XYZ file of C-alpha atoms in Angstrom:
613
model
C 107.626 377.481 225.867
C 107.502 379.420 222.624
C 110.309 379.466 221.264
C 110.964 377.052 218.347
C 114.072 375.098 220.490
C 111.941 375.078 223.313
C 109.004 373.409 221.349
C 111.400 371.115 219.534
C 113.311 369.791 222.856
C 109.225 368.903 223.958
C 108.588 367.100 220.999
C 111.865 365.211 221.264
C 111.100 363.910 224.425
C 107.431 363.274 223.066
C 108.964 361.482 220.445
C 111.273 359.281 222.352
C 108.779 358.272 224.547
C 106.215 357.212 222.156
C 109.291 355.338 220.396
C 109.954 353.032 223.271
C 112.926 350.770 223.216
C 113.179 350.975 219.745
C 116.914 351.435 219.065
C 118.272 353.391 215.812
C 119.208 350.043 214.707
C 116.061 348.610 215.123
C 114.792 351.621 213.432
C 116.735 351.825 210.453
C 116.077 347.718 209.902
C 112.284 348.095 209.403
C 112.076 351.888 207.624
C 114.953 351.204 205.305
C 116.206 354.095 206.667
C 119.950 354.378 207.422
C 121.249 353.738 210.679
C 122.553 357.184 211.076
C 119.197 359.164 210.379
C 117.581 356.858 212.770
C 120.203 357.703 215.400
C 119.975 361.345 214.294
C 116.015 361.612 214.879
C 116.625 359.550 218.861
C 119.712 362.591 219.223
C 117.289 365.483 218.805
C 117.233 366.420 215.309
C 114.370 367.823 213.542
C 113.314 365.590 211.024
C 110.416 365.696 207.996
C 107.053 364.152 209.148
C 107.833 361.326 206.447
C 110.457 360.160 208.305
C 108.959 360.528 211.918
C 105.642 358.698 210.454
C 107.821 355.952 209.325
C 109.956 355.325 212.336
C 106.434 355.508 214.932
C 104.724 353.124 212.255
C 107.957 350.599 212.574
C 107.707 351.205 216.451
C 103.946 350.232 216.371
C 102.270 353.447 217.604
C 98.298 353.240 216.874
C 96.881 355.308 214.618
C 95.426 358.139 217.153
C 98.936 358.379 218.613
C 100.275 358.724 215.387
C 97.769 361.779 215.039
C 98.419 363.567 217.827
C 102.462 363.553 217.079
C 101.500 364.992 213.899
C 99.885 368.106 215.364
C 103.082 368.264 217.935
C 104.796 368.099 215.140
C 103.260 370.500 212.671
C 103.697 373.155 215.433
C 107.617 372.688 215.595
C 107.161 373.518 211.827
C 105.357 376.457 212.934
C 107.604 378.005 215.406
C 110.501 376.994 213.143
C 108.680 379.572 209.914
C 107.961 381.982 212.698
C 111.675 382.286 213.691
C 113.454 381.896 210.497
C 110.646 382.588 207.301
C 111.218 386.584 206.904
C 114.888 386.339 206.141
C 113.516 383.436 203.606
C 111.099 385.336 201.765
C 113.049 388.844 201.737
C 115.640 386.775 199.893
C 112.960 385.301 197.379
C 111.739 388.940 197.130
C 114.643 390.514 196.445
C 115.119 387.894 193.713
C 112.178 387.346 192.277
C 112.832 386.794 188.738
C 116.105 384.621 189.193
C 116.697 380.836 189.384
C 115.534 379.419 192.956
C 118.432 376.899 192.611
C 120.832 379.266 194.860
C 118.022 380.447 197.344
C 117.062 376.720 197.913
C 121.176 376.083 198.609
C 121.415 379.428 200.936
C 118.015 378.960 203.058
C 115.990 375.520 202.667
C 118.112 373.867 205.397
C 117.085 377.304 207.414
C 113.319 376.584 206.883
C 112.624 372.856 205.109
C 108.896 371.569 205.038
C 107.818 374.717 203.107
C 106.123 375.262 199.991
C 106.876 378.247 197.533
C 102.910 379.080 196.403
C 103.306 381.995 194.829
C 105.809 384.101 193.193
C 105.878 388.093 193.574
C 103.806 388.716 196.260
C 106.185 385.817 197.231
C 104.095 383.050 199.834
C 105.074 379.636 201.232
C 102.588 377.340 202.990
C 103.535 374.003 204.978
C 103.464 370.768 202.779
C 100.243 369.022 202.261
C 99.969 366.241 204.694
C 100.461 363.151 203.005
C 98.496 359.839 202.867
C 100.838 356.713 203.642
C 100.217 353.122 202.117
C 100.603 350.546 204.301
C 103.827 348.898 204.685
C 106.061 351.703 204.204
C 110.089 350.799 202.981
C 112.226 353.151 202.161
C 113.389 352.112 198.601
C 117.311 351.231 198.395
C 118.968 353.066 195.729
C 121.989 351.047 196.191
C 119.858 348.330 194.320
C 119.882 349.929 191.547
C 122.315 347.914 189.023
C 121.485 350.704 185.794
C 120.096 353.544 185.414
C 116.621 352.042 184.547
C 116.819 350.484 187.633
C 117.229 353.618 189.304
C 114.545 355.439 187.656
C 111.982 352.957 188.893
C 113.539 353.422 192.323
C 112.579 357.200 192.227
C 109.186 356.215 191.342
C 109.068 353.934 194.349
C 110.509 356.750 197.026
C 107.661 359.045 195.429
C 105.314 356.623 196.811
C 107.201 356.241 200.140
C 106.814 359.762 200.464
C 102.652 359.223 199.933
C 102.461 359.916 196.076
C 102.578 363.671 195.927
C 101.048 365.490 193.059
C 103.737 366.502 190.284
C 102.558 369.865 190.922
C 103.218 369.596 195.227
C 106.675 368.539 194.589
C 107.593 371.652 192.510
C 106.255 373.711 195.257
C 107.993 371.965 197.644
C 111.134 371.883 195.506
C 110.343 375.706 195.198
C 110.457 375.751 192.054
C 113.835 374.061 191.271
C 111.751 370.914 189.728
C 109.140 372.179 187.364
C 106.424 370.569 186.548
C 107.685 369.076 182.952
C 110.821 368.026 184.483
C 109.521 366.129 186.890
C 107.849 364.455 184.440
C 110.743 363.428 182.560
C 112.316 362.354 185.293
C 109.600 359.594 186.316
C 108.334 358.454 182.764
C 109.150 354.390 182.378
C 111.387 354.780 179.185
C 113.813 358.118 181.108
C 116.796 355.832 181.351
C 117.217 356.292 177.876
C 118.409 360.292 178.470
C 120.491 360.863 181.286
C 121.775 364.124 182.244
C 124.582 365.773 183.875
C 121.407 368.132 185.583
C 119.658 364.990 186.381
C 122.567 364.763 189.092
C 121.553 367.862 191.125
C 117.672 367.138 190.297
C 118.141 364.145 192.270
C 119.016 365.749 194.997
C 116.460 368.152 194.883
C 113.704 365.436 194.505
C 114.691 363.215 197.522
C 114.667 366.072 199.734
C 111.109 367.272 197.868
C 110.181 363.401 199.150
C 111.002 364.165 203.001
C 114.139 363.626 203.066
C 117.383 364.020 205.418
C 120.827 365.126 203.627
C 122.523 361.707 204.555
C 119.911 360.469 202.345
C 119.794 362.324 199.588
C 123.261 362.326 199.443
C 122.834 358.307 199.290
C 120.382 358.538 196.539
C 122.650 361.287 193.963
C 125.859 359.199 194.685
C 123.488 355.802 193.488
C 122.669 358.132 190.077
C 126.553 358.835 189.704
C 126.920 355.338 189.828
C 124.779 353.462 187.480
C 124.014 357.173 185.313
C 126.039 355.478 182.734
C 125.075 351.824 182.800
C 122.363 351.297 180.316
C 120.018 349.036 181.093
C 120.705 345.434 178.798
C 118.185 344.676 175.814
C 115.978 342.045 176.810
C 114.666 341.056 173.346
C 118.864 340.939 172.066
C 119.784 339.301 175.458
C 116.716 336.496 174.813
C 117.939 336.150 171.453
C 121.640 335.549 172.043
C 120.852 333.160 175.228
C 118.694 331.487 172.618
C 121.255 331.468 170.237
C 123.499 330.121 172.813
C 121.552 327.472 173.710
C 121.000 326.120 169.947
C 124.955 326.314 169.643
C 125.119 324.145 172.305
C 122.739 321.683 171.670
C 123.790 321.451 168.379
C 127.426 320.557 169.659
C 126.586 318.044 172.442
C 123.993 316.327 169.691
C 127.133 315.805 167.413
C 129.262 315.287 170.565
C 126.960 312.348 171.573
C 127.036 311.065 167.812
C 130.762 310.527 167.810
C 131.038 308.815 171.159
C 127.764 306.111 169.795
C 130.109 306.088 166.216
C 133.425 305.383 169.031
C 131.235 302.769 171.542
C 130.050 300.510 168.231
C 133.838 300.579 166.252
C 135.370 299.599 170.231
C 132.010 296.697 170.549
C 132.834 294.943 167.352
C 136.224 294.329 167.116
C 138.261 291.674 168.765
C 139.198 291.755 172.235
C 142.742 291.729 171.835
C 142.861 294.220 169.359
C 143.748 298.027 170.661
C 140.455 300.722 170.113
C 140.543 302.398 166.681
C 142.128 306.677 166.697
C 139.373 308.515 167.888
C 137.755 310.140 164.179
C 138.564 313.463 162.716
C 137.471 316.006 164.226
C 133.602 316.815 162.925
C 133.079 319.742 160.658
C 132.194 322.535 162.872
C 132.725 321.398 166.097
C 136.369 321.778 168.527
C 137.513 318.856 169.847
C 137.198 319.741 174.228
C 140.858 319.921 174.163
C 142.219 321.248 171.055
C 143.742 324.830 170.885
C 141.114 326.296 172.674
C 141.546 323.476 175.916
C 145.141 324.520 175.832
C 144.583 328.547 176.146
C 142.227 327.425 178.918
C 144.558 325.529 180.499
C 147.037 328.542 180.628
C 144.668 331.090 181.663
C 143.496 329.128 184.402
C 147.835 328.437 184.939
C 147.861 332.610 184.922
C 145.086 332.931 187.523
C 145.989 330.348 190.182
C 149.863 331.684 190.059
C 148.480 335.243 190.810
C 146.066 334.049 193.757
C 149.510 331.736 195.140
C 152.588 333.389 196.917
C 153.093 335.804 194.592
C 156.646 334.623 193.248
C 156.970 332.744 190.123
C 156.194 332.382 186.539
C 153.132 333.073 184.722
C 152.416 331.112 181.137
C 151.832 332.969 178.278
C 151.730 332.506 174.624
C 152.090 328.572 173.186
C 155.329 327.567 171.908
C 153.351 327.410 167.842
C 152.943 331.286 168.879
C 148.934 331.057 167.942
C 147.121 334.149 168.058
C 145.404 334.509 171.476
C 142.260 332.833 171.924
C 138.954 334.834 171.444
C 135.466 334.135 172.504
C 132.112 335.334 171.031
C 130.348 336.854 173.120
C 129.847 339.416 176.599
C 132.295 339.559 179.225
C 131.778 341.885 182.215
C 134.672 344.192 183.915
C 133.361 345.651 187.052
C 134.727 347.402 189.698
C 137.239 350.307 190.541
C 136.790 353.735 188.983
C 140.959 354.068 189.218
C 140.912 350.808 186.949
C 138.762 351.862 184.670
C 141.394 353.571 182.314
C 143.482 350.189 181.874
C 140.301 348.145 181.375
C 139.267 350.523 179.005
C 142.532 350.113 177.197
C 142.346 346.607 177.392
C 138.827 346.064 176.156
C 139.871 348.823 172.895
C 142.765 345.938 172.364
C 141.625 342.803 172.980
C 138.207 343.600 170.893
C 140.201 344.624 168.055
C 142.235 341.538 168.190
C 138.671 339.374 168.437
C 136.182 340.891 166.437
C 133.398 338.766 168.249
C 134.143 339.635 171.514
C 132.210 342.413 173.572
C 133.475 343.773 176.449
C 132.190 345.836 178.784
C 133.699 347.581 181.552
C 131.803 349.294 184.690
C 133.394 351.445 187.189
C 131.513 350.899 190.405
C 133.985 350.652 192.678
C 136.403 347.930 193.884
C 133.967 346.866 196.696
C 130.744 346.832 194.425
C 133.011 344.855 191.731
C 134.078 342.211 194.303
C 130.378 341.879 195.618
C 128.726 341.127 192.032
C 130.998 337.483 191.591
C 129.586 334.651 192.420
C 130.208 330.478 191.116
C 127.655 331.406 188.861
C 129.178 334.192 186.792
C 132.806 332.681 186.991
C 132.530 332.645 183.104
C 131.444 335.861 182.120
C 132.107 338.161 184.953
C 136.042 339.935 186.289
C 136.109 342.058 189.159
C 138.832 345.303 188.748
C 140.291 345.927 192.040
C 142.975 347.970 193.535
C 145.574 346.466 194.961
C 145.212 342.734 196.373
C 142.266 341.625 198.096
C 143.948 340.323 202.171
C 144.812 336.831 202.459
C 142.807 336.318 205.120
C 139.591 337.838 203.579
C 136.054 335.625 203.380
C 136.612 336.346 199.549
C 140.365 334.676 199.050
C 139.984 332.227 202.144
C 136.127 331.136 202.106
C 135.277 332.355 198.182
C 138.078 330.924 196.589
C 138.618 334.157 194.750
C 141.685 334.385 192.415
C 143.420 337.622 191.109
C 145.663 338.167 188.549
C 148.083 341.507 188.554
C 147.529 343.317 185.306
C 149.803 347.375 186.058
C 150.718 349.266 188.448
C 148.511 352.136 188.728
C 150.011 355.238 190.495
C 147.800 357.376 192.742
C 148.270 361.181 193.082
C 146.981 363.226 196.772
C 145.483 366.486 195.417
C 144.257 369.591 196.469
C 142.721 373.088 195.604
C 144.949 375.323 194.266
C 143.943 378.035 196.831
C 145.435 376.146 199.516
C 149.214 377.788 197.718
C 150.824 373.842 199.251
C 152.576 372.156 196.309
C 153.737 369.171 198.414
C 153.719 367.624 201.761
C 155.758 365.097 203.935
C 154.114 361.810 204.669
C 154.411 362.381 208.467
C 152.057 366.400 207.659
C 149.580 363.966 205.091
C 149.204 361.586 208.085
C 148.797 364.450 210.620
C 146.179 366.572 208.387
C 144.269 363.386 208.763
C 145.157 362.950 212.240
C 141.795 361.850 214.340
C 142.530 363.977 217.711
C 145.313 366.584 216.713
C 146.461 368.278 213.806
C 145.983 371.417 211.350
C 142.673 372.362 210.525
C 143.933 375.414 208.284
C 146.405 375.120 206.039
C 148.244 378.494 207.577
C 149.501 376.046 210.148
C 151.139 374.185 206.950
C 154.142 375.614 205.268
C 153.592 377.611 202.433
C 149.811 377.330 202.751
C 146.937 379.976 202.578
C 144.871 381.241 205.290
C 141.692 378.888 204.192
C 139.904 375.890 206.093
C 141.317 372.308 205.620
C 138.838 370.355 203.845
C 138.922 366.088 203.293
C 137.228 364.832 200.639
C 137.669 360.980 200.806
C 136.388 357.939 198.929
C 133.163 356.050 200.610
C 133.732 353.082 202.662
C 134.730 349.826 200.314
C 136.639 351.764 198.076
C 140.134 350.215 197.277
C 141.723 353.397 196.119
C 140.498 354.470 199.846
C 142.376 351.141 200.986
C 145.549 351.827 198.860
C 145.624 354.963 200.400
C 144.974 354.075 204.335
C 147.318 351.493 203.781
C 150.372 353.389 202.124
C 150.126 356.625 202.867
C 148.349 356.563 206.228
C 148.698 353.816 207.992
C 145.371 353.991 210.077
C 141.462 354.522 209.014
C 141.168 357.657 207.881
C 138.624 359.808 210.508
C 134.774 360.128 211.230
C 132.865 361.601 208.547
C 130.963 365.126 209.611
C 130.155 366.693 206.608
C 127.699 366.254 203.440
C 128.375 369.273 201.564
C 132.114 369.470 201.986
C 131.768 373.127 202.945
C 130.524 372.841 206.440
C 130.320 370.418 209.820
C 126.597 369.136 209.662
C 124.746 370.169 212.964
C 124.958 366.607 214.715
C 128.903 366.547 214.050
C 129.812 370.053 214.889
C 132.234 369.183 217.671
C 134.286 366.970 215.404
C 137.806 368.233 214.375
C 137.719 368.260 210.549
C 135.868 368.835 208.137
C 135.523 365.652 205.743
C 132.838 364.302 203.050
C 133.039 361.552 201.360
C 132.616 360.867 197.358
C 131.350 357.375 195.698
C 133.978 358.092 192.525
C 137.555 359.728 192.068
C 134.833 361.843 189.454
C 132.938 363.322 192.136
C 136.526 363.570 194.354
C 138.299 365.699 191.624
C 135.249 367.822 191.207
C 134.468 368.403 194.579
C 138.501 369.453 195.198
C 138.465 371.593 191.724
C 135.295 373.404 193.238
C 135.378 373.652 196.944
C 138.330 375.693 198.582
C 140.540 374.061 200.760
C 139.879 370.841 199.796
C 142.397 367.559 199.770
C 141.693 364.055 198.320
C 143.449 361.463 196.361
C 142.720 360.307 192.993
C 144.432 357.772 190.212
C 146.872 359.610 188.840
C 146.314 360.113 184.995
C 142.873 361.298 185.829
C 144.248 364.014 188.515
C 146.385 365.528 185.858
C 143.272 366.568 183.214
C 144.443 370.142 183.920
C 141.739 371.102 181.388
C 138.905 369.319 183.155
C 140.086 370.211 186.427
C 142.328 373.615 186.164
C 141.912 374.650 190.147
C 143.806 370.319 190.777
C 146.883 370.614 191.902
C 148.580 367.438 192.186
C 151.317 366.845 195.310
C 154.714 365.754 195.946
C 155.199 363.175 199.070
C 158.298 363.420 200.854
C 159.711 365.304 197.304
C 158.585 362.287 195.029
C 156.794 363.618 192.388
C 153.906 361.639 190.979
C 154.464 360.772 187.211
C 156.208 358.712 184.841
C 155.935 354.698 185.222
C 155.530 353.697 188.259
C 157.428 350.686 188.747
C 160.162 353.252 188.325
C 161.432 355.266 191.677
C 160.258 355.021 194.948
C 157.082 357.102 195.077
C 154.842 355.183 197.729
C 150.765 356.157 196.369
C 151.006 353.339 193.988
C 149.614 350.045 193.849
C 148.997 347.057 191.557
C 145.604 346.525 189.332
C 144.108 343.174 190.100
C 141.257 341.272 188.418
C 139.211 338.411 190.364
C 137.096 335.706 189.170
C 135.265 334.136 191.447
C 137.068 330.288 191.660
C 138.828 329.301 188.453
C 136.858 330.254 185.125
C 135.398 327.707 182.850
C 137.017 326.007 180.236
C 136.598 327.977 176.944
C 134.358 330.897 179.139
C 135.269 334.317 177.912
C 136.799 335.472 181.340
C 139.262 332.621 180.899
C 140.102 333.439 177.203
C 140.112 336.759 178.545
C 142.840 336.477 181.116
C 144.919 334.426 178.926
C 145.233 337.193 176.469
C 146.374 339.304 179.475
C 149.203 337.085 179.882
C 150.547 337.249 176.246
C 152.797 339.563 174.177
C 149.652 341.510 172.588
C 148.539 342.788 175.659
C 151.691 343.475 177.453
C 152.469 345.684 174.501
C 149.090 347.433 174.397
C 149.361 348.393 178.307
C 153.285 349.136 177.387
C 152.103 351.636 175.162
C 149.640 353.023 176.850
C 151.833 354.415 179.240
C 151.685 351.882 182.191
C 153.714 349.804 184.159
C 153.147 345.776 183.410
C 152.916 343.888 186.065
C 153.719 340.789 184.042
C 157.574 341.197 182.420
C 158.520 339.610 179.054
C 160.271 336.959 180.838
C 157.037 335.886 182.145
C 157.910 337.109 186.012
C 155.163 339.266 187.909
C 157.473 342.384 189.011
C 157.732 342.619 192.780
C 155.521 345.747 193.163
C 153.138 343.620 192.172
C 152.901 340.753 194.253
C 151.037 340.497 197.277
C 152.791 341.223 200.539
């Protein structure tokens, strides 16, 4: 039994028996590991000896146990170098003076666990053991709500991993993660630099920490997320809360004056005689129902309509034709990357229109954007989703959540311009993403190149992802099998297709633009960046070509933008002075001009395409 397999099928039964009963489930609820490296490490698959330790310290295995798995362990490692480390250091010696970036791509998946300690003679030596705290957790980057967030997360899977020197992770790294860099990268104040390199450094870094490539890729999609999301100012955020606060004391004091001033005029006239006109309003402070009370009122008009049946009119302006109402403040817009365009549009508008208004808007994702409302942020807080949020969902039904339809947003399928296919038929679309049967080159579609089909498709959650199940496809799209986009991973190699998933339509129109073969879907103005993404082609379904407004035609990838507050705003919050402006002429003519399709009309109707069905 020399043979690395050989020793690695011994040490999987080891492992399973020293693991018990212990399900991956079970597994993955006290590492913090995901469900599906748990279940990979019970199937067979060769893990790091950070993520064994952790799953036979959740299974309670004593401490000598735990020792002598180590040294079964450690010589899988072995066999593994002894099998596969020439062609690894021939390549490193043939290359000596280049960037490891490429040879760590080619050949660390071939030989992981190895340290580069020296360069020309080139030598690698196994990690050092690490020494695990107690209580190990794998950190959640998903957690992270900005990018300082995020930061301190790295620090925390750094510990996970047993605190290894600066130094030990550039050799494990080999030499993709210098010393200095990894520095940067886990001083307190790095959120204030981000980097488009941070994105692969990431990567490099969890896997430096132990880690499995559903992991890692976990960890760079949670950078691509909040990479852009600054972390707030606490000292401005105390001082405006304070500020707040003092406002509003300041207005219930006088509040509470006038009522006294009302309650003595009402105690000391006759009984007979009718209660004096409530006083002029107070120098400074609005009356709870003056022309702010009324804007409320239609706002909150706008946003039950939109959450009703979905036919009807939605108020707008006042008769007097006031200027739409502004708040001072933050408001939050958070949610789909597809939406982010309008909302950006919309915040450029409505901030010029109210000076004191701040606006910020966050493209998470429609899932993540629906998951931050709660009754407490009502006020301050609009989710951006695509398309309408079911009926029958915990959200609409159990929530209370209420959307209101702002454009129709239309949705383009793309693919690599190597694949030579310049459109497809709904009925090929659905069978390319067939689950049992289908093409798996795109020689088997007409017109296309001799080259691999390749899905790249939004992560679970996403409503583009919905938009496009439920227009185009008509059925989940299939089982992922791939983290690279390139190639099946080893535990998935039987499946049919090859398919990745991307957290943003940023990372799905890069991946397509670099990876042959590929296929995704993306909103539409972003698709067409033909300087951005020159190798995007964008696709014609059934011979409807994407483009142009579209409430217009009968292309089917579209789908209406919808924000959601969580209930019915406040009175005089900024999301419903918000939402009132989106029912009024001024922002119907800034989306109008813009380029996109209003869902709301000038006759105050919500256009069919964008009602719920």
């Amino acid at each position: 039994m020399d043979s690395y397999l050989d020793q690695k099928a011994d040490f999987h039964r080891y492992l399973v028996g020293r693991l018990g009963e212990s399900g991956a489930a079970a597994l993955a609820r006290h590492t913090g590991l995901l469900e599906v490296t748990a279940r990979a490490l019970l199937d067979g698959e060769f893990l790091s000896w950070e993520v064994v330790s952790a799953c036979l310290a959740a299974a309670g295995v004593d401490s000598g146990e735990v020792g002598q798995a180590r040294r079964r362990w450690a010589a899988v490692e072995h066999a593994m170098w002894d099998e596969r480390g020439d062609a690894l250091r021939a390549a490193f010696e043939q290359n000596g003076h280049a960037k490891p970036a490429r040879l760590v791509e080619a050949h660390q998946r071939e030989v992981p666990w190895r340290r580069l300690t020296a360069r020309l003679p080139v030598t690698f030596k196994p990690w050092v053991e690490p020494a695990f705290g107690t209580g190990r957790r794998l950190p959640d980057p998903t957690a992270a709500k900005d990018i300082r967030d995020f930061y301190a997360l790295l620090r925390e899977l750094r510990a996970w991993a047993g605190s290894p020197r600066q130094s030990e992770i550039e050799k494990r790294s080999w030499g993709t993660l210098p010393d200095a860099t990894i520095s940067a990268m886990l001083q307190k104040d790095r959120w204030r630099t981000p980097s488009d390199r941070d994105l692969a450094r990431v990567g490099y870094f969890a896997t430096a920490c132990g880690l499995p490539r559903t992991e890692v890729t976990r960890w760079v999609e949670a950078y691509e997320r909040v990479r852009h999301v600054p972390p707030p100012d606490d000292l401005a955020m105390a001082r405006a809360e304070a500020a707040e606060l003092k406002s509003g004391l300041a207005a219930a004091q006088a509040e509470a004056d006038k009522l006294r001033k009302r309650l003595i005029a009402y105690t000391e006239q006759p009984s007979e005689a009718a209660p004096p006109e409530p006083d002029a309003e107070t120098p400074g402070v609005r009356e709870p129902w003056g022309v702010r009370g009324r804007w409320t009122a239609v706002a909150v008009a706008a946003v039950v309509f939109a959450a009703g049946a979905g036919t009807g009119a939605v108020l707008g302006r006042g008769s007097s034709g006031e200027a739409p109402m502004c708040f001072r403040g933050k408001l939050r817009l958070v949610g789909s990357t597809a939406f982010e365009r309008t909302a950006a549009v919309l915040r450029r508008g409505y901030e010029d229109l109210c000076p004191d208004a701040r606006v910020s808007v966050e493209a998470v994702g429609s899932n993540e954007g629906v998951r931050v409302l709660t009754r407490d942020n009502a006020g301050t807080t609009v989710a951006m989703h695509d398309g309408h949020l079911r009926a029958d969902s915990d959200e609409v039904r159990l929530r209370g959540f209420r959307g209101f339809p702002v454009a129709l947003v239309g949705f383009a399928v793309i693919v690599n311009k190597d694949t030579n296919v310049t459109g497809l038929s709904v009925q090929e679309l659905r069978s390319i993403y067939a689950r049992d049967s289908g093409p798996t080159n795109w020689r088997q579609v007409p017109g296309g190149a001799n080259v691999p089909i390749r899905l790249v498709s939004r992560t679970e959650g996403s409503g583009t992802r919905g938009i496009f199940e439920e227009r185009l496809l008509d059925e989940p799209e299939p089982d992922l099998s791939s983290g690279d986009c390139r190639r099946r991973d080893e535990i998935r190699a039987s499946y049919r297709t090859i398919r990745c998933e991307r957290s943003s339509q940023g990372q799905v129109l890069e991946t397509v633009n670099t990876v042959p073969g590929t296929i995704g879907y993306a909103e539409l103005h972003v698709a067409g960046d033909a300087r951005r993404y020159p190798n995007v082609r964008v696709l014609s379904l059934d011979g409807r070509r994407a483009g142009g407004p579209p409430a217009m035609g009968s292309y089917p990838f579209v789908a209406p933008e919808v924000f959601y507050t969580a209930g019915l705003p406040p009175n005089g919050s900024p999301a419903a002075a918000f939402l009132t402006f989106l029912a009024g002429a001024e922002a119907r003519a800034i989306l109008q001009r813009a380029g996109s399709s209003v869902c709301v009309g000038a006759d105050a109707q919500v256009v069919a395409r964008c009602q719920a069905t």
